[in-house]
mmCIF file of C-alpha atoms in Angstrom:
data_model
loop_
_atom_site.group_PDB
_atom_site.id
_atom_site.type_symbol
_atom_site.label_atom_id
_atom_site.label_comp_id
_atom_site.label_asym_id
_atom_site.label_seq_id
_atom_site.Cartn_x
_atom_site.Cartn_y
_atom_site.Cartn_z
ATOM 1 C CA UNK A 1337 -3.078 38.899 5.763
ATOM 2 C CA UNK A 1338 -0.447 36.331 4.929
ATOM 3 C CA UNK A 1339 2.604 36.723 2.706
ATOM 4 C CA UNK A 1340 4.858 33.746 3.382
ATOM 5 C CA UNK A 1341 3.456 31.995 0.302
ATOM 6 C CA UNK A 1342 3.954 33.062 -3.287
ATOM 7 C CA UNK A 1343 2.764 31.972 -6.682
ATOM 8 C CA UNK A 1344 5.393 31.477 -9.386
ATOM 9 C CA UNK A 1345 4.730 32.120 -13.071
ATOM 10 C CA UNK A 1346 6.936 31.558 -16.100
ATOM 11 C CA UNK A 1347 6.414 33.529 -19.318
ATOM 12 C CA UNK A 1348 6.477 31.129 -22.244
ATOM 13 C CA UNK A 1349 8.339 31.627 -25.504
ATOM 14 C CA UNK A 1350 6.545 31.078 -28.797
ATOM 15 C CA UNK A 1351 8.582 27.942 -29.539
ATOM 16 C CA UNK A 1352 10.017 25.178 -27.299
ATOM 17 C CA UNK A 1353 13.519 25.658 -28.719
ATOM 18 C CA UNK A 1354 13.556 29.318 -27.691
ATOM 19 C CA UNK A 1355 12.239 28.369 -24.267
ATOM 20 C CA UNK A 1356 14.994 25.766 -23.927
ATOM 21 C CA UNK A 1357 17.663 28.380 -24.642
ATOM 22 C CA UNK A 1358 16.375 30.535 -21.766
ATOM 23 C CA UNK A 1359 16.866 27.818 -19.138
ATOM 24 C CA UNK A 1360 20.025 27.747 -17.077
ATOM 25 C CA UNK A 1361 22.414 24.838 -17.818
ATOM 26 C CA UNK A 1362 21.494 23.006 -14.607
ATOM 27 C CA UNK A 1363 17.833 22.772 -15.629
ATOM 28 C CA UNK A 1364 18.727 21.561 -19.124
ATOM 29 C CA UNK A 1365 21.124 18.944 -17.740
ATOM 30 C CA UNK A 1366 18.483 17.536 -15.400
ATOM 31 C CA UNK A 1367 16.000 17.217 -18.262
ATOM 32 C CA UNK A 1368 18.636 15.504 -20.393
ATOM 33 C CA UNK A 1369 19.450 13.121 -17.541
ATOM 34 C CA UNK A 1370 15.816 12.041 -17.301
ATOM 35 C CA UNK A 1371 15.625 11.461 -21.056
ATOM 36 C CA UNK A 1372 18.899 9.488 -21.051
ATOM 37 C CA UNK A 1373 17.497 7.383 -18.190
ATOM 38 C CA UNK A 1374 14.617 6.356 -20.479
ATOM 39 C CA UNK A 1375 12.028 8.445 -18.630
ATOM 40 C CA UNK A 1376 9.211 9.241 -21.056
ATOM 41 C CA UNK A 1377 6.232 11.594 -20.896
ATOM 42 C CA UNK A 1378 2.688 11.232 -22.216
ATOM 43 C CA UNK A 1379 -0.647 13.043 -21.969
ATOM 44 C CA UNK A 1380 -4.066 11.680 -21.110
ATOM 45 C CA UNK A 1381 -7.302 12.172 -19.250
ATOM 46 C CA UNK A 1382 -9.219 10.284 -16.605
ATOM 47 C CA UNK A 1383 -7.812 7.011 -18.001
ATOM 48 C CA UNK A 1384 -4.482 7.871 -16.377
ATOM 49 C CA UNK A 1385 -5.922 8.846 -13.000
ATOM 50 C CA UNK A 1386 -5.121 5.608 -11.140
ATOM 51 C CA UNK A 1387 -1.445 5.825 -12.075
ATOM 52 C CA UNK A 1388 -1.272 9.485 -11.089
ATOM 53 C CA UNK A 1389 -3.154 9.036 -7.836
ATOM 54 C CA UNK A 1390 -0.993 6.147 -6.650
ATOM 55 C CA UNK A 1391 2.120 8.325 -6.907
ATOM 56 C CA UNK A 1392 0.381 11.434 -5.548
ATOM 57 C CA UNK A 1393 -1.158 9.736 -2.485
ATOM 58 C CA UNK A 1394 2.122 8.013 -1.601
ATOM 59 C CA UNK A 1395 4.032 11.278 -1.818
ATOM 60 C CA UNK A 1396 1.470 13.199 0.230
ATOM 61 C CA UNK A 1397 1.733 10.662 3.025
ATOM 62 C CA UNK A 1398 5.532 10.942 2.901
ATOM 63 C CA UNK A 1399 5.101 14.716 3.303
ATOM 64 C CA UNK A 1400 2.818 14.147 6.280
ATOM 65 C CA UNK A 1401 -0.216 15.772 4.681
ATOM 66 C CA UNK A 1402 -3.776 14.429 4.136
ATOM 67 C CA UNK A 1403 -4.535 13.761 0.490
ATOM 68 C CA UNK A 1404 -7.418 14.822 -1.738
ATOM 69 C CA UNK A 1405 -9.733 11.998 -2.742
ATOM 70 C CA UNK A 1406 -9.431 10.158 -6.044
ATOM 71 C CA UNK A 1407 -13.020 11.274 -6.705
ATOM 72 C CA UNK A 1408 -11.933 14.923 -6.395
ATOM 73 C CA UNK A 1409 -9.497 14.560 -9.293
ATOM 74 C CA UNK A 1410 -11.893 12.373 -11.278
ATOM 75 C CA UNK A 1411 -14.529 15.089 -10.983
ATOM 76 C CA UNK A 1412 -12.154 17.693 -12.421
ATOM 77 C CA UNK A 1413 -11.097 15.505 -15.344
ATOM 78 C CA UNK A 1414 -14.635 14.422 -16.155
ATOM 79 C CA UNK A 1415 -16.213 17.859 -15.816
ATOM 80 C CA UNK A 1416 -13.543 19.662 -17.850
ATOM 81 C CA UNK A 1417 -12.342 17.157 -20.486
ATOM 82 C CA UNK A 1418 -11.096 19.933 -22.802
ATOM 83 C CA UNK A 1419 -9.266 22.032 -20.204
ATOM 84 C CA UNK A 1420 -7.987 19.496 -17.640
ATOM 85 C CA UNK A 1421 -5.336 16.964 -18.632
ATOM 86 C CA UNK A 1422 -2.902 14.611 -16.965
ATOM 87 C CA UNK A 1423 0.741 14.381 -17.937
ATOM 88 C CA UNK A 1424 2.501 11.226 -16.747
ATOM 89 C CA UNK A 1425 6.186 10.300 -16.763
ATOM 90 C CA UNK A 1426 7.177 6.650 -16.848
ATOM 91 C CA UNK A 1427 10.253 4.484 -16.524
ATOM 92 C CA UNK A 1428 9.368 1.595 -18.784
ATOM 93 C CA UNK A 1429 5.813 0.631 -17.857
ATOM 94 C CA UNK A 1430 6.015 2.076 -14.326
ATOM 95 C CA UNK A 1431 4.548 5.520 -13.690
ATOM 96 C CA UNK A 1432 7.096 7.471 -11.644
ATOM 97 C CA UNK A 1433 5.493 10.915 -11.727
ATOM 98 C CA UNK A 1434 2.576 12.947 -12.930
ATOM 99 C CA UNK A 1435 0.752 16.234 -12.813
ATOM 100 C CA UNK A 1436 -2.759 17.491 -13.381
ATOM 101 C CA UNK A 1437 -2.749 20.495 -15.717
ATOM 102 C CA UNK A 1438 -5.507 23.061 -16.126
ATOM 103 C CA UNK A 1439 -5.905 25.340 -19.135
ATOM 104 C CA UNK A 1440 -7.325 28.799 -18.446
ATOM 105 C CA UNK A 1441 -7.279 31.621 -20.998
ATOM 106 C CA UNK A 1442 -3.614 32.070 -21.986
ATOM 107 C CA UNK A 1443 -2.188 30.171 -19.003
ATOM 108 C CA UNK A 1444 -1.290 26.543 -18.392
ATOM 109 C CA UNK A 1445 -1.351 25.619 -14.693
ATOM 110 C CA UNK A 1446 -0.102 22.551 -12.824
ATOM 111 C CA UNK A 1447 -1.541 22.863 -9.308
ATOM 112 C CA UNK A 1448 -1.021 19.185 -8.397
ATOM 113 C CA UNK A 1449 2.058 17.113 -9.193
ATOM 114 C CA UNK A 1450 4.209 14.410 -7.643
ATOM 115 C CA UNK A 1451 7.037 12.070 -8.484
ATOM 116 C CA UNK A 1452 8.261 8.825 -6.977
ATOM 117 C CA UNK A 1453 11.082 9.555 -4.532
ATOM 118 C CA UNK A 1454 12.785 6.250 -5.328
ATOM 119 C CA UNK A 1455 13.517 7.594 -8.808
ATOM 120 C CA UNK A 1456 14.487 11.153 -7.822
ATOM 121 C CA UNK A 1457 18.093 10.652 -8.930
ATOM 122 C CA UNK A 1458 16.799 10.209 -12.502
ATOM 123 C CA UNK A 1459 15.094 13.641 -12.410
ATOM 124 C CA UNK A 1460 11.555 12.586 -13.448
ATOM 125 C CA UNK A 1461 10.115 15.824 -12.012
ATOM 126 C CA UNK A 1462 12.272 17.875 -14.361
ATOM 127 C CA UNK A 1463 11.008 15.989 -17.409
ATOM 128 C CA UNK A 1464 7.443 16.271 -16.111
ATOM 129 C CA UNK A 1465 7.600 20.058 -15.931
ATOM 130 C CA UNK A 1466 9.523 20.390 -19.171
ATOM 131 C CA UNK A 1467 6.868 18.352 -20.992
ATOM 132 C CA UNK A 1468 4.121 20.655 -19.695
ATOM 133 C CA UNK A 1469 6.137 23.790 -20.553
ATOM 134 C CA UNK A 1470 7.058 22.408 -23.984
ATOM 135 C CA UNK A 1471 3.405 21.609 -24.721
ATOM 136 C CA UNK A 1472 2.368 25.089 -23.589
ATOM 137 C CA UNK A 1473 4.849 26.713 -25.961
ATOM 138 C CA UNK A 1474 3.739 24.554 -28.876
ATOM 139 C CA UNK A 1475 0.078 25.280 -28.271
ATOM 140 C CA UNK A 1476 0.298 29.049 -27.976
ATOM 141 C CA UNK A 1477 0.023 29.582 -24.230
ATOM 142 C CA UNK A 1478 1.637 32.726 -22.835
ATOM 143 C CA UNK A 1479 2.394 31.588 -19.291
ATOM 144 C CA UNK A 1480 2.989 28.523 -17.151
ATOM 145 C CA UNK A 1481 1.757 28.770 -13.564
ATOM 146 C CA UNK A 1482 3.739 26.573 -11.153
ATOM 147 C CA UNK A 1483 1.269 27.219 -8.343
ATOM 148 C CA UNK A 1484 1.946 28.378 -4.809
ATOM 149 C CA UNK A 1485 4.904 27.592 -2.595
ATOM 150 C CA UNK A 1486 6.210 28.642 0.788
ATOM 151 C CA UNK A 1487 9.159 31.008 0.561
ATOM 152 C CA UNK A 1488 12.572 29.383 0.870
ATOM 153 C CA UNK A 1489 11.408 25.772 0.675
ATOM 154 C CA UNK A 1490 12.836 23.133 -1.644
ATOM 155 C CA UNK A 1491 9.693 23.289 -3.789
ATOM 156 C CA UNK A 1492 10.075 27.049 -4.060
ATOM 157 C CA UNK A 1493 13.718 26.712 -5.158
ATOM 158 C CA UNK A 1494 12.794 24.030 -7.713
ATOM 159 C CA UNK A 1495 10.252 26.343 -9.346
ATOM 160 C CA UNK A 1496 12.480 29.430 -9.235
ATOM 161 C CA UNK A 1497 15.272 27.691 -11.125
ATOM 162 C CA UNK A 1498 13.115 27.600 -14.281
ATOM 163 C CA UNK A 1499 13.103 31.383 -14.382
ATOM 164 C CA UNK A 1500 9.655 31.784 -12.829
ATOM 165 C CA UNK A 1501 8.714 35.147 -11.330
ATOM 166 C CA UNK A 1502 7.116 35.189 -7.893
ATOM 167 C CA UNK A 1503 4.131 37.176 -6.702
ATOM 168 C CA UNK A 1504 3.107 37.325 -3.031
ATOM 169 C CA UNK A 1505 -0.186 35.760 -1.999
ATOM 170 C CA UNK A 1506 -2.307 37.530 0.608
ATOM 171 C CA UNK A 1507 -5.491 36.277 2.200
ATOM 172 C CA UNK A 1508 -7.507 36.422 5.352
ATOM 173 C CA UNK A 1509 -9.514 33.745 7.095
ATOM 174 C CA UNK A 1510 -12.864 34.446 8.688
ATOM 175 C CA UNK A 1511 -13.733 31.852 11.302
ATOM 176 C CA UNK A 1512 -17.208 30.344 11.416
ATOM 177 C CA UNK A 1513 -18.208 32.515 14.383
ATOM 178 C CA UNK A 1514 -16.934 35.710 12.812
ATOM 179 C CA UNK A 1515 -13.536 35.953 14.480
ATOM 180 C CA UNK A 1516 -10.419 36.511 12.444
ATOM 181 C CA UNK A 1517 -7.829 33.781 12.698
ATOM 182 C CA UNK A 1518 -4.396 33.166 11.244
ATOM 183 C CA UNK A 1519 -3.113 30.471 8.939
ATOM 184 C CA UNK A 1520 -1.658 27.317 10.423
ATOM 185 C CA UNK A 1521 2.123 27.653 10.348
ATOM 186 C CA UNK A 1522 3.904 24.492 9.234
ATOM 187 C CA UNK A 1523 6.616 25.269 11.795
ATOM 188 C CA UNK A 1524 4.095 25.113 14.636
ATOM 189 C CA UNK A 1525 4.925 22.258 17.027
ATOM 190 C CA UNK A 1526 1.369 20.864 16.921
ATOM 191 C CA UNK A 1527 1.412 20.817 13.121
ATOM 192 C CA UNK A 1528 4.828 19.150 13.041
ATOM 193 C CA UNK A 1529 3.691 16.489 15.515
ATOM 194 C CA UNK A 1530 0.524 15.756 13.509
ATOM 195 C CA UNK A 1531 2.603 15.535 10.336
ATOM 196 C CA UNK A 1532 5.053 13.143 12.019
ATOM 197 C CA UNK A 1533 2.206 10.840 13.052
ATOM 198 C CA UNK A 1534 0.530 11.002 9.638
ATOM 199 C CA UNK A 1535 3.668 9.700 7.927
ATOM 200 C CA UNK A 1536 3.405 6.530 10.014
ATOM 201 C CA UNK A 1537 -0.214 5.716 9.160
ATOM 202 C CA UNK A 1538 -0.614 2.922 6.540
ATOM 203 C CA UNK A 1539 -1.189 4.317 3.044
ATOM 204 C CA UNK A 1540 -4.674 2.755 2.570
ATOM 205 C CA UNK A 1541 -5.809 4.446 5.789
ATOM 206 C CA UNK A 1542 -4.512 7.844 4.662
ATOM 207 C CA UNK A 1543 -6.456 7.612 1.391
ATOM 208 C CA UNK A 1544 -9.561 6.615 3.341
ATOM 209 C CA UNK A 1545 -9.616 9.311 6.045
ATOM 210 C CA UNK A 1546 -7.379 11.904 4.385
ATOM 211 C CA UNK A 1547 -10.055 13.401 2.083
ATOM 212 C CA UNK A 1548 -12.343 14.088 5.060
ATOM 213 C CA UNK A 1549 -9.535 15.915 6.871
ATOM 214 C CA UNK A 1550 -8.420 17.742 3.766
ATOM 215 C CA UNK A 1551 -11.555 19.878 3.721
ATOM 216 C CA UNK A 1552 -10.593 21.353 7.088
ATOM 217 C CA UNK A 1553 -7.066 22.345 6.064
ATOM 218 C CA UNK A 1554 -6.619 25.882 4.769
ATOM 219 C CA UNK A 1555 -3.094 25.610 3.437
#
């Protein structure tokens, strides 16, 4: 069993204006800053995949983690055109962030998202999430699922600030030969060393060999 990761869910209001009023002032100010910096948001499908993947793959390498393949995301968008959508945020013509959203019953989920670190001072990530939340409110969804995070991390704090409620995640791993094993801990020295090396591999190489490695990573 493992409980150092949680999923965070935000209950949505029935109108974006009411949702806006529930946010703390810091969240609202960051969204306003992005808008004043001419960051814009738009929705699309597989046509926006290249722009999203360029940002996503770059950010995953910076984090020291192998990336999913472009084909993985293309498969989702092509197989579920009515319930899988991309939201992109741009500064002028340059895509500086994006997320892949899934629609399931009364919930809007964004399990994969990234933004360009060079533009972090302009708060593109805040506008990205606000656009998804705003759209969810307007289209009658009851909840926005931020996805899982490790307790106490920066990603966890970012999601909590929106008013999301956390629920612990528990799972067990059964090894191929029937022995129980534990999750890889990101604080483990071997993991940290592998992550350090991965950050120094050229980006084209990470997108080439990363998908093959990704299938062997549990968390």
